[in-house]
Coordinates of C-alpha atoms and ligand atoms in Angstrom, one line a residue:
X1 CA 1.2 -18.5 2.7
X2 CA 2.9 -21.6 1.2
X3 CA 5.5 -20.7 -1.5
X4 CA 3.7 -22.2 -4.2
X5 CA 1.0 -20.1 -3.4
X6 CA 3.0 -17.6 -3.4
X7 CA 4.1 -17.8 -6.3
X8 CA 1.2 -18.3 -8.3
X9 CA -0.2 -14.6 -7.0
X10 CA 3.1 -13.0 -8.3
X11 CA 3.0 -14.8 -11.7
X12 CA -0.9 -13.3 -12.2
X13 CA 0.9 -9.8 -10.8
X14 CA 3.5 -10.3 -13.8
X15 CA 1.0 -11.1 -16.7
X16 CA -2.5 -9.8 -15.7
X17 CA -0.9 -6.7 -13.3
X18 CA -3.2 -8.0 -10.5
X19 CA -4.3 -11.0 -8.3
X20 CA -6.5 -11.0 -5.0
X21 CA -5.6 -12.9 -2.2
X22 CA -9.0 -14.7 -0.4
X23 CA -9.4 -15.1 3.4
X24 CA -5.9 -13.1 4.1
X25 CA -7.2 -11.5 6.9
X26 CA -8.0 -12.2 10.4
X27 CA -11.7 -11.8 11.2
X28 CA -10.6 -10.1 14.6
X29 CA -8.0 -8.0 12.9
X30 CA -10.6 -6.7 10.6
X31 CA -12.6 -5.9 13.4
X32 CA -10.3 -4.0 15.2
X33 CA -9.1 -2.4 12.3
X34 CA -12.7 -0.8 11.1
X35 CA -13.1 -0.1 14.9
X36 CA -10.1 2.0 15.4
X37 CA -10.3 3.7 11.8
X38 CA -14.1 5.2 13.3
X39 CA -12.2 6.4 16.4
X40 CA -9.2 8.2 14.0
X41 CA -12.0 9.5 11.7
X42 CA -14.3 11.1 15.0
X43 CA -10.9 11.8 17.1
X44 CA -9.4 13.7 14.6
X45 CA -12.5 15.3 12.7
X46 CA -11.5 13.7 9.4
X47 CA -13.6 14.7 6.3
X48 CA -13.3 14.9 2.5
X49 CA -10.6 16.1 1.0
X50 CA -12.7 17.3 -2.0
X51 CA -10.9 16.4 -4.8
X52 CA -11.2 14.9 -8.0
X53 CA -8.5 12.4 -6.8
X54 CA -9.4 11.6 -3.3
X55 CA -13.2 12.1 -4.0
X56 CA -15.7 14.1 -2.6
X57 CA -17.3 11.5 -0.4
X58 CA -14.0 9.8 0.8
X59 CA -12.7 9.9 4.0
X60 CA -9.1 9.0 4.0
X61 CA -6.5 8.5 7.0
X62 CA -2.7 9.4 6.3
X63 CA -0.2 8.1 7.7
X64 CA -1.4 5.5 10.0
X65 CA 1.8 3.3 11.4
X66 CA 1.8 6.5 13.8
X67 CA -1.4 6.3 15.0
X68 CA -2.3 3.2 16.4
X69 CA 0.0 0.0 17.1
X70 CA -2.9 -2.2 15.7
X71 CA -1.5 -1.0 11.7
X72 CA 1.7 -2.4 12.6
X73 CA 0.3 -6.2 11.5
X74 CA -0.3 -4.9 8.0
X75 CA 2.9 -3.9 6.5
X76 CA 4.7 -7.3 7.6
X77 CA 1.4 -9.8 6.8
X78 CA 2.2 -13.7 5.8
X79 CA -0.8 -13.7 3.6
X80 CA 0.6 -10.3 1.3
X81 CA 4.2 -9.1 2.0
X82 CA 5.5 -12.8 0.3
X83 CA 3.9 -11.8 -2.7
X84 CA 4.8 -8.2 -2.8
X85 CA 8.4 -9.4 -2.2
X86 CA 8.1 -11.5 -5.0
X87 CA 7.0 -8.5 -7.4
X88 CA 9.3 -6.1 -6.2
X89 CA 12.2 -7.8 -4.3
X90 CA 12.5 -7.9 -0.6
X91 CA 14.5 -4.9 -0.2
X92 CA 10.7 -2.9 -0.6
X93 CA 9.8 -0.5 1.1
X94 CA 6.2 0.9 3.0
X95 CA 4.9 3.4 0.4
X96 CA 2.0 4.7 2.3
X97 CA -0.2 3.1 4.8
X98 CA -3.8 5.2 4.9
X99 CA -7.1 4.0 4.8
X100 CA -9.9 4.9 2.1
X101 CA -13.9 5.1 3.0
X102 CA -15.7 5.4 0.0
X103 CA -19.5 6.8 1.5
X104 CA -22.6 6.4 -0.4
X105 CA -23.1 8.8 -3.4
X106 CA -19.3 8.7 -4.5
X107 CA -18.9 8.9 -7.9
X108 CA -16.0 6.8 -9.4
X109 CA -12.3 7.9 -9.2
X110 CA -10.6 8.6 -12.4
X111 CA -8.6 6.0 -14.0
X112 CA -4.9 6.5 -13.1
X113 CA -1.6 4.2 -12.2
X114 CA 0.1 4.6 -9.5
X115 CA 3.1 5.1 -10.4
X116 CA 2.3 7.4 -13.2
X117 CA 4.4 10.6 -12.0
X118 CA 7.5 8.8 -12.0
X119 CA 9.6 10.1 -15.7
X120 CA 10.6 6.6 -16.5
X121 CA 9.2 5.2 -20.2
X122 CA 6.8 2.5 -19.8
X123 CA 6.3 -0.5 -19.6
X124 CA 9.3 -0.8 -16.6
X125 CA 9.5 -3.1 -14.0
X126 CA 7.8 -2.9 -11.1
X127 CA 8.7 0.5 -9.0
X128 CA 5.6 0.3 -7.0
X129 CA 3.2 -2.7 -5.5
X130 CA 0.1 -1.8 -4.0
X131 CA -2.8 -3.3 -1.8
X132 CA -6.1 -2.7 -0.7
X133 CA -7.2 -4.5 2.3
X134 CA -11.5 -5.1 2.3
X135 CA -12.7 -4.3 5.4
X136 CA -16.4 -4.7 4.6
X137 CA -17.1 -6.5 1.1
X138 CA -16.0 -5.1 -2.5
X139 CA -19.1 -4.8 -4.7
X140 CA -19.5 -3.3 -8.2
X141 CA -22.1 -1.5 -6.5
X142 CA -20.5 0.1 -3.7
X143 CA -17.2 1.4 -5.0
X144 CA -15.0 -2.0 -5.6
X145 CA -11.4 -0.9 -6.9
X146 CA -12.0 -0.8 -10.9
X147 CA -9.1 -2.0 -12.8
X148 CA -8.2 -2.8 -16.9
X149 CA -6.3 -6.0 -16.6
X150 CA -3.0 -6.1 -18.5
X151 CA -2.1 -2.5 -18.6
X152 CA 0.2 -2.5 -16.7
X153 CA 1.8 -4.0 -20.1
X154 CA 1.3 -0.4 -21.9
X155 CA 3.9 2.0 -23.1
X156 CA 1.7 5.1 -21.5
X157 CA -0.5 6.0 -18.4
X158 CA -4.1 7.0 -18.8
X159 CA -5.4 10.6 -19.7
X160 CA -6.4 11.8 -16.9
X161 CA -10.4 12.1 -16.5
X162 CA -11.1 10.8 -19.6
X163 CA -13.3 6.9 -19.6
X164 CA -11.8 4.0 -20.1
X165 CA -13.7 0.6 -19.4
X166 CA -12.9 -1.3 -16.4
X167 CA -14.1 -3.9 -14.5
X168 CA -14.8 -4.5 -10.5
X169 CA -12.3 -6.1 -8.7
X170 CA -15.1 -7.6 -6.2
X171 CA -14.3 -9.3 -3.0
X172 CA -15.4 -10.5 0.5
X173 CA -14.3 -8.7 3.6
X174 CA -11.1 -10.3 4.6
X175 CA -9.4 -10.5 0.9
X176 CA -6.6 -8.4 -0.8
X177 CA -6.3 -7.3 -4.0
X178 CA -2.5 -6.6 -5.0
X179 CA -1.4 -4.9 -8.2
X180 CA 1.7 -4.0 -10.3
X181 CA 1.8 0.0 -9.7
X182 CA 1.6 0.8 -13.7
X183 CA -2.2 -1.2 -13.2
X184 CA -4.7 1.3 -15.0
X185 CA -7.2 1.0 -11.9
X186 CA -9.0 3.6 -10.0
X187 CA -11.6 3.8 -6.9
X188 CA -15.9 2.8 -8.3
X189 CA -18.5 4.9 -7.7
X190 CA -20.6 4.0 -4.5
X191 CA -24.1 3.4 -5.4
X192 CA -25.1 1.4 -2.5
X193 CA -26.3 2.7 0.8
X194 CA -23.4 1.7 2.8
X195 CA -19.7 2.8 3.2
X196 CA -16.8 0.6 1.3
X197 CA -14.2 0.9 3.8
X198 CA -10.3 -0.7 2.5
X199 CA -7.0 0.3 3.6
X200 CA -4.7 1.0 0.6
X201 CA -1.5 -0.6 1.7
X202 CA 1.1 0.9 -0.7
X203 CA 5.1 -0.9 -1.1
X204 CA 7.6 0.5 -3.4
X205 CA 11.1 -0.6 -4.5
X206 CA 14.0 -0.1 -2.2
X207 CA 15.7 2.0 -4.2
X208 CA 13.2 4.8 -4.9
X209 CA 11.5 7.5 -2.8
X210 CA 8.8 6.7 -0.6
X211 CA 5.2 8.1 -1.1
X212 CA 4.5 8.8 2.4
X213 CA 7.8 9.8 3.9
X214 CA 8.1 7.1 6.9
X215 CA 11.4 8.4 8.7
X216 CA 10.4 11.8 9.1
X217 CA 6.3 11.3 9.6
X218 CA 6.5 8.5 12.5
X219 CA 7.7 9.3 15.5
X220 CA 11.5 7.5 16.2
X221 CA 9.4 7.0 20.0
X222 CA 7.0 4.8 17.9
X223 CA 9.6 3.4 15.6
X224 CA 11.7 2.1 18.2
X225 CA 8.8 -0.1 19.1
X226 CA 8.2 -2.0 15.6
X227 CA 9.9 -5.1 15.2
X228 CA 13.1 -5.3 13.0
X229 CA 11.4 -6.4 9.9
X230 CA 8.4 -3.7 10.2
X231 CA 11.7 -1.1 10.7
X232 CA 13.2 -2.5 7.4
X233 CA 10.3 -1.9 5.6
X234 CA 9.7 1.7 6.7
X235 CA 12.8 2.6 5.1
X236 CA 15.5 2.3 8.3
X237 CA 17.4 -0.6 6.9
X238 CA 19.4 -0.3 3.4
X239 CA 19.0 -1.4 0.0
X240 CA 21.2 -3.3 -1.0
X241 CA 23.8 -2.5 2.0
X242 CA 23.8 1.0 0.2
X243 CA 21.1 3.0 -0.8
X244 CA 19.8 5.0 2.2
X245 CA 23.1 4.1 4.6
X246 CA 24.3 7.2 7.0
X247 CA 28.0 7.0 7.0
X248 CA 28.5 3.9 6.6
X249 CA 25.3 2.8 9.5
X250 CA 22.0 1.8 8.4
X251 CA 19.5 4.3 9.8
X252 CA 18.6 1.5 12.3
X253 CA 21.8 2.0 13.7
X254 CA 22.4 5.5 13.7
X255 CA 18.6 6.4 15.3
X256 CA 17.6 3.2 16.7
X257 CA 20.4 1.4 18.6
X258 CA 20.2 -1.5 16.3
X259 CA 23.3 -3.3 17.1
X260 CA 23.3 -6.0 14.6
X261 CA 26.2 -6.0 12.6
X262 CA 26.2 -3.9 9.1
X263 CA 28.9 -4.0 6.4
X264 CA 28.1 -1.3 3.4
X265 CA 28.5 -3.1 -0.2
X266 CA 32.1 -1.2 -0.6
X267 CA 33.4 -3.2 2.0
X268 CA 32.0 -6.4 1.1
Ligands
AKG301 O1 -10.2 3.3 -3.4 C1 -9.9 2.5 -4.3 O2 -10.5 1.5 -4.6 C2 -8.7 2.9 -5.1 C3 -8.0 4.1 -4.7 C4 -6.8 4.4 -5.6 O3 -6.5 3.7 -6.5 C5 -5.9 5.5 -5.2 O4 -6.3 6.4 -4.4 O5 -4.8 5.6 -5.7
FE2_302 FE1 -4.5 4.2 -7.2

């Protein structure tokens, strides 16, 4: 993505709370992505959670940068991370990486931001930046992420449960939408007769706690094998050349025989 690109999807983050990014990715990671999310889903016997959150007729996959190298192109993608470093800085972190199938007969999530369990007063800057990734096309008729541009401007979250109007964020297969985490937004109801599948790829600032804890939930095996940036992001770097350090090492070093050299922000 070319910088003034760039730049423009994190000026629409900053004053609508959203922007989608067309044709971001590769037709033949899409494909392998939707393949290997049907092998998780049969593999593992994944089913609804069955909750007014994650839905009834959802299927959603935790965790996913420890279950199959092919996730490992998401977190550190040209055509998204440049903007998400924009939003937040680039000391953000992975959130949470899972994926959410929205089957026929859904009815719609309820209106909610992200960040909303998080005691700061509102509006803040950016804590959180999220993502969903289409992997088939985003209609208003079969569940397209619903969001209510510029609230991520308000001095409150929603009620939960209560309606609110919203529009469709539609898209083709291959586009990302990114938003500011204090978006009001939530999943659409699937009317059609086919499943909406997206992966929700979820970044939050360095210095706060990660949704899906990424040190403890992915094997260091399977850590050891993502490349330095991908390690960064997962929360094995620091912030700031402090927050997160162990004695004085970054987690890289300590657990991962990083040898590149470190030097804490007291001893700079
Ligand atoms: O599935 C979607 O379109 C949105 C889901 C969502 O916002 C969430 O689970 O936090
Ligand atoms: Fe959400």
């Amino acid at each position: 993505m070319k910088p003034e690109e760039a730049a423009a999807h994190i000026a629409a983050v900053e004053e609508h709370g959203y922007t989608i990014v067309e044709n971001a990715i590769e037709p033949d990671l899409i494909d392998r992505l939707n393949d290997t999310l049907l092998r998780l889903e049969r593999e593992m016997n994944i089913v609804p959670a069955r909750n007014s959150f994650e839905g009834h007729h959802t299927v959603r996959i935790y965790n996913l940068l420890a279950l199959d190298p092919v996730f490992r192109r998401i977190p550190v993608h040209a055509s998204v991370l440049p903007v998400v470093e924009g939003v937040l800085d680039d000391g953000c972190l992975v959130s949470s990486l899972s994926s959410i199938s929205i089957d026929p007969g859904e009815t719609a999530q309820p209106i909610h931001a992200d960040d909303q369990v998080m005691p700061a007063a509102k509006p803040h800057i950016p804590f959180v930046c999220n993502s969903m990734w289409a992997l088939t096309d985003f209609t208003e008729e079969n569940g397209a992420t619903r969001i209510i541009p510029g609230t991520h401007k308000r001095d409150s979250s929603p009620e939960y449960g209560k309606h609110y109007d919203s529009i469709p964020a539609e898209m083709k297969k291959g586009s990302v939408l990114i938003w500011h985490g204090s978006l009001w937004h939530g999943g659409g109801a699937n009317k059609s007769k086919a499943r909406r599948v997206g992966i929700a790829m979820n970044y939050c600032a360095g210095f706060i706690r990660q949704q899906e804890n990424q040190q403890l939930g992915i094997p260091l095996n399977i850590v050891r094998e993502f490349e330095p940036r991908l390690r960064e992001l997962c929360g094995f770097g620091t912030y700031r050349n402090l927050i997160g350090h162990i004695d004085k090492k970054t987690p890289a070093q300590r657990l991962l025989d990083d040898t590149r050299s470190f030097r804490s922000i007291w001893d700079s």
